[in-house]
XYZ file of N, CA and C in Angstrom:
375
model
N 4.944 -5.719 -23.291
C 4.743 -5.256 -23.484
C 4.525 -4.222 -25.017
N 5.516 -5.067 -25.725
C 5.210 -4.474 -27.527
C 3.979 -5.160 -27.523
N 3.626 -6.670 -26.592
C 2.740 -7.222 -26.949
C 0.957 -6.468 -26.806
N 1.455 -5.827 -25.908
C 0.470 -4.981 -25.115
C -0.216 -4.106 -26.189
N 1.095 -3.002 -26.149
C 0.988 -1.769 -27.452
C 0.515 -2.484 -28.663
N 0.103 -3.595 -29.784
C -0.370 -3.725 -30.329
C -1.495 -4.258 -29.888
N -1.912 -4.546 -29.084
C -3.283 -5.147 -28.751
C -4.179 -4.007 -28.267
N -3.719 -2.508 -28.146
C -4.492 -1.550 -27.842
C -4.850 -0.887 -29.093
N -4.178 -0.963 -30.586
C -4.866 -0.433 -31.585
C -4.535 0.250 -31.809
N -4.915 0.906 -32.844
C -4.926 2.582 -33.029
C -5.929 3.168 -33.479
N -6.864 3.015 -32.974
C -8.245 3.985 -33.517
C -8.256 4.776 -32.556
N -9.248 5.199 -32.201
C -9.623 7.399 -31.443
C -9.975 6.025 -30.203
N -10.031 4.986 -29.732
C -10.738 4.566 -28.805
C -9.128 3.682 -27.901
N -7.860 3.999 -28.837
C -6.482 2.777 -28.222
C -6.343 3.946 -27.107
N -6.245 4.976 -26.798
C -5.792 5.287 -25.603
C -6.813 4.411 -24.599
N -7.982 4.787 -24.721
C -9.182 4.117 -23.068
C -8.580 2.588 -23.172
N -8.677 1.956 -24.091
C -8.365 0.200 -24.109
C -7.225 0.380 -23.499
N -6.103 1.485 -23.751
C -4.700 0.711 -23.384
C -4.904 1.401 -21.324
N -6.050 2.011 -20.732
C -5.585 2.102 -19.183
C -6.376 1.958 -18.997
N -7.572 1.063 -19.452
C -8.452 0.176 -18.691
C -7.467 -1.653 -18.913
N -6.372 -1.977 -19.712
C -6.940 -3.344 -20.052
C -5.683 -2.906 -19.453
N -3.858 -1.734 -19.078
C -2.853 -1.884 -17.684
C -3.654 -2.284 -16.505
N -5.031 -1.279 -16.024
C -5.528 -1.225 -15.603
C -5.403 -2.760 -14.493
N -5.858 -3.036 -15.329
C -6.867 -4.493 -15.279
C -5.933 -5.664 -15.074
N -4.662 -5.382 -15.974
C -3.915 -6.583 -15.820
C -2.129 -6.571 -14.260
N -2.977 -5.116 -13.547
C -2.060 -4.999 -13.041
C -2.276 -4.946 -11.194
N -3.947 -5.482 -11.897
C -4.890 -5.750 -10.446
C -4.485 -6.444 -9.684
N -4.345 -7.812 -9.470
C -3.154 -8.615 -9.161
C -2.139 -8.909 -8.771
N -1.855 -7.692 -8.299
C -0.089 -7.441 -7.932
C -0.382 -7.532 -6.491
N 0.245 -8.242 -5.845
C 0.326 -7.684 -4.201
C -0.115 -6.469 -4.351
N -0.469 -6.101 -3.130
C -0.690 -3.987 -2.499
C 0.053 -4.149 -1.291
N 1.495 -2.742 -0.920
C 2.434 -2.766 -0.382
C 1.702 -2.524 1.422
N 2.115 -2.910 2.035
C 1.275 -2.172 3.539
C 2.421 -2.131 4.200
N 1.764 -0.516 5.226
C 2.434 -0.062 6.304
C 2.616 -0.496 6.998
N 4.062 -1.263 7.624
C 3.479 -1.596 9.255
C 5.428 -0.985 10.375
N 4.938 -1.077 11.628
C 5.775 -0.602 12.418
C 7.093 -1.652 11.952
N 7.851 -2.178 12.491
C 9.371 -2.627 11.959
C 9.732 -3.275 13.530
N 9.444 -2.387 14.374
C 9.736 -2.993 16.073
C 7.925 -3.861 16.259
N 6.960 -4.189 15.601
C 6.486 -5.033 16.247
C 6.192 -5.669 15.736
N 7.344 -5.954 15.073
C 7.613 -7.777 13.839
C 8.636 -8.560 14.404
N 8.164 -9.480 14.854
C 9.519 -10.309 15.122
C 9.999 -10.531 13.482
N 9.339 -11.338 12.601
C 10.400 -11.415 11.757
C 10.527 -10.917 10.551
N 11.869 -10.556 10.459
C 12.466 -9.647 9.320
C 12.721 -10.113 8.300
N 11.747 -11.088 7.463
C 11.689 -11.774 6.052
C 10.228 -10.639 5.785
N 9.842 -10.781 6.533
C 8.881 -9.013 6.435
C 9.024 -8.313 5.543
N 10.316 -7.843 5.843
C 10.768 -6.598 4.902
C 11.118 -6.675 4.346
N 11.066 -8.046 3.834
C 11.584 -7.877 2.322
C 11.091 -7.642 0.967
N 11.777 -7.295 0.022
C 10.712 -6.927 -1.383
C 11.328 -7.857 -2.256
N 10.039 -8.364 -2.495
C 9.602 -9.902 -3.804
C 11.022 -8.964 -4.979
N 10.097 -8.402 -5.759
C 11.075 -7.846 -6.748
C 12.115 -7.158 -6.956
N 12.392 -6.719 -5.578
C 13.594 -5.908 -5.911
C 15.201 -6.643 -4.946
N 15.111 -8.102 -4.665
C 14.650 -9.143 -4.013
C 16.361 -8.257 -2.940
N 15.839 -7.175 -1.912
C 16.759 -7.009 -1.070
C 15.532 -7.784 0.379
N 17.275 -7.767 1.223
C 15.932 -8.444 2.434
C 15.466 -7.167 2.771
N 16.302 -6.164 3.356
C 15.615 -4.472 3.781
C 14.744 -3.274 3.549
N 13.866 -3.393 3.067
C 12.977 -2.067 2.420
C 12.226 -1.273 2.507
N 12.100 0.105 2.591
C 11.408 0.774 3.446
C 10.751 1.645 1.533
N 9.796 2.134 1.595
C 8.796 3.149 0.573
C 8.551 4.829 1.324
N 8.742 5.611 0.728
C 7.986 6.590 0.949
C 7.976 7.748 -0.517
N 7.443 8.410 -0.599
C 8.148 9.669 -1.863
C 7.687 10.791 -0.851
N 7.456 11.947 -1.784
C 7.694 13.890 -0.590
C 6.053 13.327 0.008
N 6.563 13.743 1.440
C 6.299 14.028 2.863
C 4.608 14.708 1.917
N 4.623 15.564 0.995
C 3.538 16.248 0.835
C 2.279 15.626 -0.223
N 2.516 13.639 -0.698
C 1.293 13.459 -0.363
C 0.565 12.276 0.891
N 1.121 11.501 1.351
C 0.934 10.873 2.572
C 1.465 10.541 3.551
N 0.175 11.307 4.810
C 0.721 10.757 5.932
C 1.925 9.793 6.509
N 1.987 8.977 5.783
C 2.647 7.406 6.179
C 3.460 7.649 5.599
N 4.471 8.855 4.533
C 5.173 9.423 3.959
C 6.570 10.464 5.472
N 4.933 10.859 5.525
C 5.678 12.168 6.756
C 6.292 11.307 8.009
N 5.206 10.661 8.306
C 6.021 9.042 9.606
C 7.439 8.438 9.366
N 7.656 7.993 8.296
C 8.813 7.761 6.973
C 9.403 8.617 7.733
N 9.581 9.388 6.654
C 11.016 10.245 6.872
C 10.975 11.261 8.520
N 10.210 11.543 9.302
C 10.764 11.697 10.868
C 10.906 10.545 11.220
N 10.974 9.360 11.119
C 11.759 7.931 11.963
C 13.006 8.302 10.765
N 13.110 8.760 9.457
C 14.847 8.332 9.173
C 15.150 9.015 9.562
N 14.297 10.714 9.958
C 15.363 11.823 10.048
C 16.302 11.603 11.850
N 15.508 11.011 12.201
C 15.263 10.790 13.629
C 16.571 9.827 13.715
N 16.962 8.643 13.140
C 18.126 7.385 12.482
C 18.815 7.724 12.266
N 18.972 9.347 11.238
C 19.944 9.650 10.904
C 20.980 10.849 11.963
N 19.822 11.190 12.523
C 20.589 11.914 14.180
C 20.278 13.464 13.492
N 19.484 13.531 12.107
C 19.049 15.201 11.554
C 17.884 15.456 12.854
N 17.379 15.226 13.317
C 15.819 15.662 14.248
C 16.044 14.398 14.939
N 15.268 14.544 16.872
C 14.926 14.608 18.099
C 14.246 13.142 17.255
N 14.382 11.943 18.124
C 13.689 10.841 18.349
C 11.917 11.861 18.108
N 10.965 10.189 17.440
C 9.432 10.960 17.835
C 8.985 10.131 19.480
N 8.296 10.865 19.816
C 7.608 10.750 20.892
C 6.542 9.575 20.974
N 6.856 8.551 20.026
C 5.647 7.484 20.277
C 5.957 6.050 20.340
N 4.938 5.856 20.841
C 5.679 4.328 21.721
C 5.069 3.003 19.309
N 6.070 2.170 19.973
C 6.270 2.177 18.259
C 4.272 1.300 18.181
N 3.837 0.422 19.698
C 2.583 0.510 18.915
C 0.966 1.846 18.553
N 2.121 2.247 19.098
C 0.828 3.475 18.015
C 1.290 4.040 16.642
N 2.566 3.573 17.024
C 3.217 3.753 14.753
C 2.277 3.026 14.187
N 2.237 1.900 14.598
C 2.338 0.283 14.013
C -0.016 1.410 14.077
N -0.343 1.656 14.803
C -2.184 2.369 14.637
C -2.406 2.943 13.799
N -1.244 3.775 13.551
C -1.321 4.549 12.829
C -1.101 4.263 11.401
N -0.068 2.933 10.806
C 0.569 2.407 9.729
C -1.068 1.567 9.412
N -1.835 0.448 10.880
C -3.028 -0.272 10.049
C -3.738 0.764 9.468
N -4.278 2.095 9.860
C -4.977 3.630 10.013
C -5.233 3.429 8.078
N -3.656 4.336 8.176
C -3.595 3.986 6.279
C -3.116 3.322 5.653
N -3.249 1.878 5.931
C -3.961 0.508 5.406
C -5.244 -0.002 4.880
N -6.157 0.478 5.920
C -7.321 0.372 6.010
C -7.618 1.797 4.174
N -7.401 3.312 5.102
C -7.533 3.841 4.201
C -7.366 3.477 2.175
N -5.978 3.104 2.717
C -4.821 2.843 1.192
C -6.103 1.804 0.857
N -6.645 0.672 1.142
C -7.057 -0.279 0.722
C -8.817 0.655 0.232
N -9.158 1.055 0.867
C -10.732 1.983 1.045
C -10.297 3.172 -0.727
N -8.892 2.993 -0.554
C -9.415 4.450 -1.796
C -9.166 3.422 -3.722
N -8.198 2.648 -3.217
C -8.003 1.121 -4.291
C -9.257 1.083 -4.913
N -10.552 0.102 -4.039
C -11.554 -0.170 -4.636
C -12.428 0.620 -4.705
N -12.490 1.956 -4.305
C -13.140 2.711 -4.577
C -12.588 2.978 -6.517
N -11.193 3.171 -6.545
C -10.771 3.125 -8.299
C -10.748 2.055 -9.151
N -10.932 0.789 -8.260
C -10.790 -0.714 -8.739
C -13.419 -0.480 -9.598
N -13.501 0.496 -8.535
C -15.111 0.440 -8.690
C -15.158 1.216 -10.374
N -14.386 2.120 -10.009
C -14.776 3.306 -10.700
C -14.322 2.996 -12.270
N -13.134 2.143 -12.577
C -12.556 2.083 -13.139
C -13.600 0.640 -13.786
N -14.272 0.080 -13.401
C -15.137 -1.633 -14.002
C -16.558 -0.315 -14.592
N -17.065 0.351 -13.835
C -19.008 1.164 -13.829
C -18.131 1.628 -15.408
N -17.204 2.652 -15.884
C -16.362 2.866 -16.959
C -16.194 1.392 -17.830
N -15.502 0.514 -17.651
C -15.829 -0.012 -18.985
C -16.197 -0.990 -18.771
N -17.522 -1.184 -18.040
C -18.987 -1.360 -18.027
C -19.610 -0.642 -19.691
N -19.373 0.823 -19.188
C -20.350 1.470 -19.773
C -19.240 2.005 -21.126
N -18.257 1.288 -21.770
C -17.512 1.340 -22.497
C -18.191 -0.065 -23.555
N -17.910 -0.876 -22.671
C -18.681 -1.976 -23.558
C -20.158 -2.130 -23.779
N -20.651 -1.282 -23.147
C -22.486 -1.423 -23.645
C -22.506 -0.118 -24.458
N -21.809 0.254 -24.969
C -21.544 1.922 -25.937
C -21.224 0.721 -27.089
N -20.400 0.348 -26.791
C -19.241 -0.618 -28.521
C -20.593 -1.664 -28.433
């Protein structure tokens, strides 16, 4: 982080350089995928590499993404706070795949937007 901060400089373009370079450095990271555990037989797929935990699920506030709403509902049902969802695991997996598709499309648009900004930035400079 320190070496990156030194690279950004302190001129009027330093913030823009920081945003573009930080985005470009994080681009190669593997994107997380949603899946229904009931359709997978290989429990090693539930492992979180960076946290080094064997079973992992991620969700944020359910106002952000539909996938988070599903995870909240499933967790609530597992804890006995609500009745189980009346969905087959295959239907949950299909929704997870749709969420993955939309997330990938959104990420691609974000990348293309950053590429456009970077191209304009380089052309102007």
